[in-house]
XYZ file of C-alpha atoms in Angstrom:
489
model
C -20.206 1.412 -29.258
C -18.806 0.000 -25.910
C -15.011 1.274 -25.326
C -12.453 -1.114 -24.707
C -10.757 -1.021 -21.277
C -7.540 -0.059 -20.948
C -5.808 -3.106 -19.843
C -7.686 -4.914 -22.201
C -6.121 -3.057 -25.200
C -3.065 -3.010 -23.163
C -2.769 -6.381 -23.862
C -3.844 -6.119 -27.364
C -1.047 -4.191 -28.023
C 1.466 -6.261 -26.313
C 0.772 -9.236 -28.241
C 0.651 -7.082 -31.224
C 4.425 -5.879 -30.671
C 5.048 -9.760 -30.223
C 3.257 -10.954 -32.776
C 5.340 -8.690 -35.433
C 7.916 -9.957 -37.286
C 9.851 -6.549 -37.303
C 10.011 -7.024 -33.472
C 11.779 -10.665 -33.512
C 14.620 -9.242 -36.050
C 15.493 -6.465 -34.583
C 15.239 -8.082 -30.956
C 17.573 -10.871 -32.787
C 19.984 -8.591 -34.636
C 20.123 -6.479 -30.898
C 20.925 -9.790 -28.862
C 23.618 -10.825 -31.448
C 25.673 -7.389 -30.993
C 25.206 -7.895 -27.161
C 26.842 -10.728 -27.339
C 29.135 -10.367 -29.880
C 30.380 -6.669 -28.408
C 30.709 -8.936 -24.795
C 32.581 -11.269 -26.821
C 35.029 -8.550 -27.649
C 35.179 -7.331 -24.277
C 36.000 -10.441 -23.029
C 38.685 -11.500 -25.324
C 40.538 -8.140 -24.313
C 40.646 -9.232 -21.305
C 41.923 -12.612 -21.144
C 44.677 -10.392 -23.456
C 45.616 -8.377 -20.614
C 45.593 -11.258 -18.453
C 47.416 -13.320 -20.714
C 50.040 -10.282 -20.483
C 50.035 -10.203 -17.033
C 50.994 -13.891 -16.867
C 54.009 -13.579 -19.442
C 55.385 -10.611 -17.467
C 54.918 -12.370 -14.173
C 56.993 -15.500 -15.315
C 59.525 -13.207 -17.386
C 60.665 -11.544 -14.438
C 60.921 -14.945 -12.371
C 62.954 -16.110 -15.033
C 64.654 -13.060 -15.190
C 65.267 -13.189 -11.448
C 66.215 -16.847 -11.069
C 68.874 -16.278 -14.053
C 70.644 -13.456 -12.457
C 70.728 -15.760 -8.876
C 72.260 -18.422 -11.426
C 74.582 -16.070 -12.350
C 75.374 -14.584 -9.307
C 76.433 -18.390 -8.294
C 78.661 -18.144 -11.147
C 80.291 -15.340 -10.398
C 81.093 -16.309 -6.914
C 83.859 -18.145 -8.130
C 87.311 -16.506 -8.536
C 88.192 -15.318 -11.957
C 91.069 -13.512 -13.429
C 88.746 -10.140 -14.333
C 86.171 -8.301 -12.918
C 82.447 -7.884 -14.583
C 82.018 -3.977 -14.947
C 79.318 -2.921 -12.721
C 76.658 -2.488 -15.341
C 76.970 -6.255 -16.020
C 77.108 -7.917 -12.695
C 73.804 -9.095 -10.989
C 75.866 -8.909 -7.399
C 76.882 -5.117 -7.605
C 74.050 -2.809 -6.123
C 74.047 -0.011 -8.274
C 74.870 -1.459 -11.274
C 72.125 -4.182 -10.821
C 68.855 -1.388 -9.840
C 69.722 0.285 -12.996
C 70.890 -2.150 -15.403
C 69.153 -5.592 -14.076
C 66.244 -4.580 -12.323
C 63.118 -6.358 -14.047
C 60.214 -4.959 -11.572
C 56.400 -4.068 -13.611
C 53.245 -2.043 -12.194
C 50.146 -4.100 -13.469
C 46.420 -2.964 -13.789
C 44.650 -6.367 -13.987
C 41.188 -6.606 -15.831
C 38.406 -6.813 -12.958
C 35.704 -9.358 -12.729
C 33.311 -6.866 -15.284
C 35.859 -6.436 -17.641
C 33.831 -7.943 -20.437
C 31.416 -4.785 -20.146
C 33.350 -2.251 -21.650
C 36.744 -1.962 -23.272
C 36.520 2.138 -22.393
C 40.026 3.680 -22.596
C 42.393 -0.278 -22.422
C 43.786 0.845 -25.676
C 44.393 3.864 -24.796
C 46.001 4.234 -21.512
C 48.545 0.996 -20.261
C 47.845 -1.476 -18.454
C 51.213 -2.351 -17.098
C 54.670 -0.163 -16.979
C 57.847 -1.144 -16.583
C 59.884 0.623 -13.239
C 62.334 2.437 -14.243
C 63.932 4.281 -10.853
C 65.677 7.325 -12.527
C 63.338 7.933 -15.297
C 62.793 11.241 -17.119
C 59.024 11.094 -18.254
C 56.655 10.228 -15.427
C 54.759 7.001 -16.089
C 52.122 7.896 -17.478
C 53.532 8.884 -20.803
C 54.466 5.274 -21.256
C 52.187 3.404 -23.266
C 52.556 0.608 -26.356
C 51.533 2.221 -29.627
C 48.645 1.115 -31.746
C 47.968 1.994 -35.132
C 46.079 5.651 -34.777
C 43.682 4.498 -37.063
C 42.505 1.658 -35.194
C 41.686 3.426 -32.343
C 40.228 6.265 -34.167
C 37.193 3.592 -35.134
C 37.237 2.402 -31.912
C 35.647 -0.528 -30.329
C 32.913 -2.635 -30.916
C 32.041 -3.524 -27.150
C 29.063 -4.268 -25.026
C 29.229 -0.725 -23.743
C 29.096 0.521 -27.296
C 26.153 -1.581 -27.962
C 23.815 -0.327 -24.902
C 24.809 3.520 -25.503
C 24.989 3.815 -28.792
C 22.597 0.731 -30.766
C 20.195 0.422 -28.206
C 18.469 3.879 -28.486
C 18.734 3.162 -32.440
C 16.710 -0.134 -31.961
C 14.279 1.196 -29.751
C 13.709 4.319 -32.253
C 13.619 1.625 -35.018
C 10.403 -0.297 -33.472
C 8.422 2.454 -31.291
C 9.026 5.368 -34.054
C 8.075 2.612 -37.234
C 4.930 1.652 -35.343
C 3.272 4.783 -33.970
C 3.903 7.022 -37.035
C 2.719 4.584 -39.259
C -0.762 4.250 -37.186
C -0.729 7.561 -37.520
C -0.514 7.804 -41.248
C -2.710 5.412 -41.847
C -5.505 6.137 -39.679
C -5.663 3.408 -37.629
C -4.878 5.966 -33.956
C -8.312 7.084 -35.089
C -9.739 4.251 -34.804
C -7.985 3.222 -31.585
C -8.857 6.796 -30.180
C -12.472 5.367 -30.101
C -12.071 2.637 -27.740
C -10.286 5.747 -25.125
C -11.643 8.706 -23.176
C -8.613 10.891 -24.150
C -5.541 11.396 -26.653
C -3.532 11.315 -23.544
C -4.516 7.380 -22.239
C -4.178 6.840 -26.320
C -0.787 7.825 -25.580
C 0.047 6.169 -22.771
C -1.421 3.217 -23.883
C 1.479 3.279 -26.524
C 4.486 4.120 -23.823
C 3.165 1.457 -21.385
C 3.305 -1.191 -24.107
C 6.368 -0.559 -26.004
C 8.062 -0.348 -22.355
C 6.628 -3.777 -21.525
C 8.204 -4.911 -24.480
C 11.413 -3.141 -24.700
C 12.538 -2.638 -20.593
C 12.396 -6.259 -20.248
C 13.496 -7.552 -23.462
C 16.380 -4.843 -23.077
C 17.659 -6.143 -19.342
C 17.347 -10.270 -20.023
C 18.959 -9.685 -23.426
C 21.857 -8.184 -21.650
C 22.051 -10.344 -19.151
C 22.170 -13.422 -21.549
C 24.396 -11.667 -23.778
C 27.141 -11.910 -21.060
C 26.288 -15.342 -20.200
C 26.999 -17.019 -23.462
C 29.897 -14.825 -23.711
C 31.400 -15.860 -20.616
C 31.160 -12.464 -18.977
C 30.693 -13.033 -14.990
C 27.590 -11.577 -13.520
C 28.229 -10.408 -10.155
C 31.088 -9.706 -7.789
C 31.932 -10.931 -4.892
C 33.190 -8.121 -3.304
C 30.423 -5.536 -4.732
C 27.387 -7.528 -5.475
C 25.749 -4.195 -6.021
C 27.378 -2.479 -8.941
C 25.454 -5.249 -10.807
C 22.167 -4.481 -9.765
C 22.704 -0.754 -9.974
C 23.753 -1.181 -13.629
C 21.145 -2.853 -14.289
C 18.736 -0.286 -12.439
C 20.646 2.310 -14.680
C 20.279 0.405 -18.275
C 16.530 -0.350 -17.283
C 15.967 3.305 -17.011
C 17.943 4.608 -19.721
C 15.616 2.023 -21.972
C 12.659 3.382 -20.420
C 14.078 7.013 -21.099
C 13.952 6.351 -25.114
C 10.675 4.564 -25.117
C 9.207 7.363 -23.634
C 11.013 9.965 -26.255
C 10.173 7.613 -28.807
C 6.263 7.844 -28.056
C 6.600 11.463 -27.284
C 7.937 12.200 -30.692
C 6.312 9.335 -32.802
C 2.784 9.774 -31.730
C 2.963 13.927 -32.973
C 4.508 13.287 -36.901
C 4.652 11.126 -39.621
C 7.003 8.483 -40.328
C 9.796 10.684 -41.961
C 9.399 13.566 -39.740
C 9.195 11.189 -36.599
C 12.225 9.331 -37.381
C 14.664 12.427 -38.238
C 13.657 14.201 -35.114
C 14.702 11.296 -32.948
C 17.906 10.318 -34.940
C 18.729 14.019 -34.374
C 18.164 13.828 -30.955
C 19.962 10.785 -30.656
C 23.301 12.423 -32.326
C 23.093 15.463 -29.973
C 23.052 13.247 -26.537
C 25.401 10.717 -28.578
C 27.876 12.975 -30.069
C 27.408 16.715 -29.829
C 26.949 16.169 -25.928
C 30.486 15.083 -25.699
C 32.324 16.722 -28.583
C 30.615 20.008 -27.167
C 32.060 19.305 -23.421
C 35.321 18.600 -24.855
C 35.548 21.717 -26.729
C 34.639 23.708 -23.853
C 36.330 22.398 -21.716
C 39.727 22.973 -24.016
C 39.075 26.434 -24.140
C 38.183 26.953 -20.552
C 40.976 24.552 -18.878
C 44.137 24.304 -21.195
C 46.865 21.856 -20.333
C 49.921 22.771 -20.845
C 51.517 21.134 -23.501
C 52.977 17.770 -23.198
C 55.928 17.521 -25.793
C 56.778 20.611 -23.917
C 56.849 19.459 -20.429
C 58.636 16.295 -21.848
C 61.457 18.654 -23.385
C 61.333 20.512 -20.067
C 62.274 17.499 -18.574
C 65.032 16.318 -20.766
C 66.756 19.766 -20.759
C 66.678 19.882 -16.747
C 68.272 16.298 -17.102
C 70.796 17.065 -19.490
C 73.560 17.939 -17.243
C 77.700 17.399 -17.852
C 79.800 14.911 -15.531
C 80.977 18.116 -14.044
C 77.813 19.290 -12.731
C 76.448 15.592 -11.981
C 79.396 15.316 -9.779
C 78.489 18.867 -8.237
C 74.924 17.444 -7.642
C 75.919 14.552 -5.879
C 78.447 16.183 -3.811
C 76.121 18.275 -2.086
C 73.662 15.586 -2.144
C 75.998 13.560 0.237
C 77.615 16.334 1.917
C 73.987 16.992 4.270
C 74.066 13.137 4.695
C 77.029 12.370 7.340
C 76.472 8.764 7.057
C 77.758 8.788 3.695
C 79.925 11.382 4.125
C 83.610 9.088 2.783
C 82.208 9.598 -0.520
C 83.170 12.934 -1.104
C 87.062 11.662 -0.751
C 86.523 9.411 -3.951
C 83.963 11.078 -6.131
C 85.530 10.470 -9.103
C 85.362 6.526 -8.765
C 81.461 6.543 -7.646
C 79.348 4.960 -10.539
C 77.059 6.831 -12.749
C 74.351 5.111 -10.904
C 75.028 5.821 -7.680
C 75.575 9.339 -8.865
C 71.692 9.021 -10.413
C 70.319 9.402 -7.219
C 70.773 12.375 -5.876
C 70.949 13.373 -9.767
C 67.213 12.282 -10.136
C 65.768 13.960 -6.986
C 67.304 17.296 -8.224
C 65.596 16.294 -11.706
C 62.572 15.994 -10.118
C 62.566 19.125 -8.050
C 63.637 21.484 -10.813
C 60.467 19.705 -12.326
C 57.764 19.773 -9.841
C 56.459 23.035 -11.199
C 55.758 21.570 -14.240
C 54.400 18.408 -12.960
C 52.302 19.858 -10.385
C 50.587 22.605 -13.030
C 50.005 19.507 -15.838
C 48.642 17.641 -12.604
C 46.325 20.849 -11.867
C 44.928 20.705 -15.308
C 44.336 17.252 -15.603
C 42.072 17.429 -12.586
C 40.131 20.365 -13.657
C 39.634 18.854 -16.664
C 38.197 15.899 -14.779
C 35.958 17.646 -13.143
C 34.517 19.989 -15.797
C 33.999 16.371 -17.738
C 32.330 15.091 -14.414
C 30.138 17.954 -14.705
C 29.396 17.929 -18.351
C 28.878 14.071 -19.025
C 25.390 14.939 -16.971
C 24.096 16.643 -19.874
C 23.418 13.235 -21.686
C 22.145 10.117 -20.523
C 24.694 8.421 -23.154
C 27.819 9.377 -21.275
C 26.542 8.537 -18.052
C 25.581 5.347 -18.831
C 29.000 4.887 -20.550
C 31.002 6.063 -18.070
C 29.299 3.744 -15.572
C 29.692 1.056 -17.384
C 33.208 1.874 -18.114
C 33.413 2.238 -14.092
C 32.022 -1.402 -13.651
C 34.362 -2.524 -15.960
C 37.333 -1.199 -14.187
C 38.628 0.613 -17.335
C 37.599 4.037 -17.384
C 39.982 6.698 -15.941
C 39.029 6.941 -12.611
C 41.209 3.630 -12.389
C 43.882 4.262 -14.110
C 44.799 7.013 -11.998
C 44.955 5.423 -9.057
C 46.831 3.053 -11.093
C 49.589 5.425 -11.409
C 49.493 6.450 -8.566
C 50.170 2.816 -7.117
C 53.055 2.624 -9.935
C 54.492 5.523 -8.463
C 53.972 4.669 -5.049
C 56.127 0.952 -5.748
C 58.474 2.942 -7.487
C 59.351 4.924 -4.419
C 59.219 1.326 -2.556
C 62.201 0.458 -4.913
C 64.140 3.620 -4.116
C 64.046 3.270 -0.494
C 65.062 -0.499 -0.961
C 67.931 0.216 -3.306
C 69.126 3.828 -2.574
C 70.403 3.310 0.488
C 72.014 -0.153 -0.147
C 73.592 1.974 -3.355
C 75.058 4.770 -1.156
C 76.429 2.592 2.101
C 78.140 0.503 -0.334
C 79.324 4.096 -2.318
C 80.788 5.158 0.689
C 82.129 2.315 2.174
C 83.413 -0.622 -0.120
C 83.229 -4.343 0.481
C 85.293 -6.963 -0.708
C 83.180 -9.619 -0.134
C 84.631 -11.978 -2.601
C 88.286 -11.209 -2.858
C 88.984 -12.494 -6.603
C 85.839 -13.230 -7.873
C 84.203 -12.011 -11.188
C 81.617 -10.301 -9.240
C 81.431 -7.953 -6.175
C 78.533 -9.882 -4.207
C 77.652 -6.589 -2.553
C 74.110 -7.183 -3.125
C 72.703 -10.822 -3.155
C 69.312 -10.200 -1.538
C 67.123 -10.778 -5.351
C 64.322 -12.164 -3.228
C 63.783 -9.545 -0.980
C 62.981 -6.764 -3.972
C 59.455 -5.447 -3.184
C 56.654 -6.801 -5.314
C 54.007 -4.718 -6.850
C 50.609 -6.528 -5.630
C 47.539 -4.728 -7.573
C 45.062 -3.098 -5.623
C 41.585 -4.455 -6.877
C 39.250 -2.311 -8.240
C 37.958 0.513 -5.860
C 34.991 -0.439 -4.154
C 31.730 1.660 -4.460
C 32.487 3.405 -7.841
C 29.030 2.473 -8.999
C 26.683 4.090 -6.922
C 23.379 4.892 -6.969
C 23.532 8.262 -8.448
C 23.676 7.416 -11.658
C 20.488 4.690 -11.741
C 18.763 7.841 -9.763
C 19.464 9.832 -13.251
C 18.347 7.592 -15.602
C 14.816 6.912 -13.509
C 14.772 10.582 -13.210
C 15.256 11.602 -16.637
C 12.488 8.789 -17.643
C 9.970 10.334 -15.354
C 10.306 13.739 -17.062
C 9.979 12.298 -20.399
C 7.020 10.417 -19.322
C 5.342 13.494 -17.663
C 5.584 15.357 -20.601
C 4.259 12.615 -22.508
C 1.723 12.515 -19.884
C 1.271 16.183 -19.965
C 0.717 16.234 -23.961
C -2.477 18.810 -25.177
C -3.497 17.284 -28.424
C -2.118 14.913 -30.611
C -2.136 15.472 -34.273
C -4.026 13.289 -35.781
C-alpha cells in the first residue's frame, strides 16, 4: 500500500477540522464571548470616562460659583462670613472649599481587560490634611459582585480559550483513538511520532489563527482600538504572547489526547487547566501571606486616628513650635489663640505624618515584597502571565495604579506648597483688604490652583519577555510531544 505524504494528509486533516460542525460552534460560541467580554470592557470604560467628565465640569462649576461669590462678597455688609464659609479667606477656603481630584483615565486598550477598575479607584478627591493616605479611599461595591468578578476579554483568552481548545483537540484525538481510526492513519506514516505531529501541526493551523483574527475582530465590532499611537508595539507583542499561549494548549492538548481515551483525556487536561488557572495563583497567594505579612490595615488606620486625636491644648503646642523655627512667621506666636483651626492643621498634619511614617513606611515595605514575590510566582503559569499582560496593556493592573498614587500624592504636595504658605503669611500678618465687606478677600487667586494633568500610561510595560514565555513554554510542550516513545494505541 503506498503511504500518504505528510503534507498531503496534512491537508486532509485541515479540511477535516473545517469541515466539522463541532469546529464552527465552538469557533462561534468563542468569537461571541470575545466580543461580548470586549463589549464589557469597553463600556467600563466610557464609565470612567464619563466620570472623569462630570468631575471635570463639577469642579469648574464649583470654581466659577465660589468667584461668583467672592464678587458678592466684595461688597460691604453689616457681618462677616466665618472663615469656613468664605471663598476669599485662605485657610478657610483650602480646607472647606477646595474642590481639586487625582484622575486615572482609561488608556487607549482599556477594552482588554477590566483587571483590578473595581477594585482599586480611579479618581480621589484631595483632601490636604487627611488622616488615611489615599489609597484607602475607594467607592464601595457590593462584595458579592466583585467576588464573581468580571466577564471581560481578558477573562475570555485566559480562562475560555484553553477550555475551547481542550474541547476540539481532546474530543477529536481520543475519539480516533477509541475507535480505531489512529490505526488506520498510522499506516499512511513511518512513525507514531509524525502520527503525532501530524495532529499538533493541524489543530495549530486551525486554532493559532482562528484564535488571533477572532480576537482581533472581537475588538473591532466592539469598538476596542487596535493600536497606540504612542506604543504601537504592546499590540503586536500581545498578540505574539496570545499566539503562543494558543499554541501552548494545542500542543498539551495533543500531548495528552493522543495517550488516553476520551474520559481519561479530558479530566487530565481540565485538571491541568485548574492547576495553571487557579491553584497557580491561590497557591502564590497563600505563600506569599505566610512568607510576607502586612501589617494590618484597620490597625495602621487606628494608628493614625489615635496620633491625630490631639486636644486644642496640644494642637496649639504643635503649632507653636511649628512657627517658632520659622522667623518669617514668627507674629503668630503673639495671637495663637485667634489663628484658625486650619491654619493650625498644618503644622498639625506634618507632625501627624511624622509620628506615622513608621507605620507607613513598614505597610509600604510589605506591599512591595509582596509585589515582587507575586512577580515571581505569576511565572509558574502561563494563565497569569498572560493576564497580567493584558491587564498591563489595558492600563488597569497594579503596576498603574501605583504610580497613580503616587501622582495623587505628588499634586497633593503641589496644593500644600500653593496654599500653606499663603495660609501662614496671612496667619501672621492680617490684611484688611476689604474694610466692611462680608468677606476677607485675602485669597482671590481660584485660577491659579494647580491642576492635576494625568500622566498617560507608562510606556514599555509590555515587553517582550512575556511573548518570549509563551513561545518558550510552547516549544517544550512540543518537544515533548516530539520526544513521545509510543503511543497507546
Amino acid at each position: 500500500m503506498r503511504r500518504a505524504s505528510f503534507s498531503a494528509l496534512f491537508r486532509i486533516e485541515v479540511r477535516l477540522l473545517l469541515a466539522s460542525r463541532f469546529s464552527w460552534i465552538l469557533g462561534a460560541l468563542l468569537f461571541g464571548a470575545m466580543w461580548w467580554g470586549a463589549v464589557n470592557g469597553q463600556h467600563q470604560a466610557r464609565e470612567q470616562r464619563a466620570t472623569i467628565d462630570r468631575i471635570a465640569l463639577h469642579v469648574e462649576g464649583k470654581l466659577a460659583g465660589q468667584q461668583a461669590a467672592v464678587a458678592r462678597y466684595r461688597q460691604p455688609a453689616p457681618v462677616q462670613l466665618p472663615y469656613w464659609q468664605d471663598p476669599s479667606d485662605v485657610s478657610g477656603y483650602m480646607r472647606y472649599g477646595l474642590e481639586a481630584y487625582a484622575v486615572k483615565p482609561p488608556s487607549t486598550l482599556a477594552g482588554l481587560a477590566i483587571g483590578q477598575s473595581r477594585l482599586l479607584p480611579f479618581y480621589l478627591k484631595t483632601d490636604l490634611d487627611y488622616v488615611a493616605p489615599p489609597g484607602s479611599a475607594f467607592d464601595f461595591i457590593n462584595p458579592r459582585f466583585l467576588a464573581l468578578g468580571e466577564f471581560d476579554f481578558a477573562f475570555v483568552l485566559v480562562v475560555i480559550l484553553p477550555l475551547a481548545v481542550i474541547a476540539l483537540g481532546g474530543a477529536r484525538l481520543a475519539a480516533e483513538r477509541d475507535s480505531g481510526a489512529l490505526v488506520l492513519m498510522l499506516a499512511q506514516l513511518p512513525s507514531f511520532r509524525r502520527l503525532v505531529m501530524l495532529k499538533f501541526a493541524a489543530l495549530a493551523a486551525v486554532c493559532v489563527p482562528f484564535a488571533v483574527v477572532a480576537a482581533l475582530l472581537a475588538l473591532v465590532a466592539a469598538g476596542v482600538p487596535q493600536w497606540q499611537p504612542s506604543e504601537p508595539g504592546t499590540m503586536l507583542a500581545l498578540l505574539a504572547a496570545y499566539a503562543g499561549f494558543t499554541l501552548f494548549w494545542v500542543a498539551l492538548t495533543t500531548l495528552v489526547a493522543s495517550r488516553g481515551g476520551v474520559v481519561a483525556s479530558y479530566l487530565r487536561l481540565i485538571s491541568i487547566w485548574v492547576v495553571f488557572t487557579f491553584v497557580v495563583p491561590a497557591a502564590g497567594a497563600l505563600l506569599i501571606e505566610q512568607t510576607a505579612p502586612a501589617p494590618a490595615a484597620l490597625a495602621y488606620l487606628d494608628e493614625l486616628r489615635r496620633i491625630n486625636n490631639m486636644t486644642p491644648a496640644e494642637r496649639d503646642a504643635v503649632f507653636t513650635e511649628y512657627v517658632s523655627t520659622r522667623p518669617e512667621y514668627g507674629a503668630i506666636t503673639a495671637r495663637i489663640k485667634s489663628v484658625t483651626y486650619a491654619t493650625k492643621q498644618i503644622a498639625v498634619q506634618q507632625a501627624v505624618e511624622r509620628r506615622a511614617a513608621e507605620g507607613g513606611a513598614a505597610m509600604a515595605r510589605a506591599v512591595d515584597t509582596a509585589g515582587a514575590q507575586a512577580g515571581l510566582v505569576r511565572w509558574l503559569s502561563p494563565a497569569m502571565v498572560l493576564d497580567t499582560m493584558l491587564q498591563q496593556a489595558a492600563g488597569t493592573g497594579i503596576e498603574r495604579h501605583r504610580e497613580f498614587l503616587l501622582a495623587a500624592r505628588a499634586y497633593t504636595d503641589r496644593l500644600r506648597a500653593f496654599f500653606w504658605p499663603r495660609a501662614l503669611a496671612e496667619a501672621a500678618r492680617p490684611t484688611q483688604a476689604c474694610p466692611g465687606c462680608a468677606g476677607r478677600m485675602n485669597f482671590t487667586a481660584h485660577r491659579e490652583i494647580p491642576r492635576f494633568e494625568p500622566a498617560p500610561p507608562p510606556a514599555g510595560m509590555i515587553g517582550g519577555a512575556a511573548a518570549l514565555y509563551m513561545w518558550g513554554i510552547a516549544a517544550l510542550a512540543g518537544l515533548l510531544l516530539w520526544r513521545g516513545k509510543r503511543l497507546n494505541l
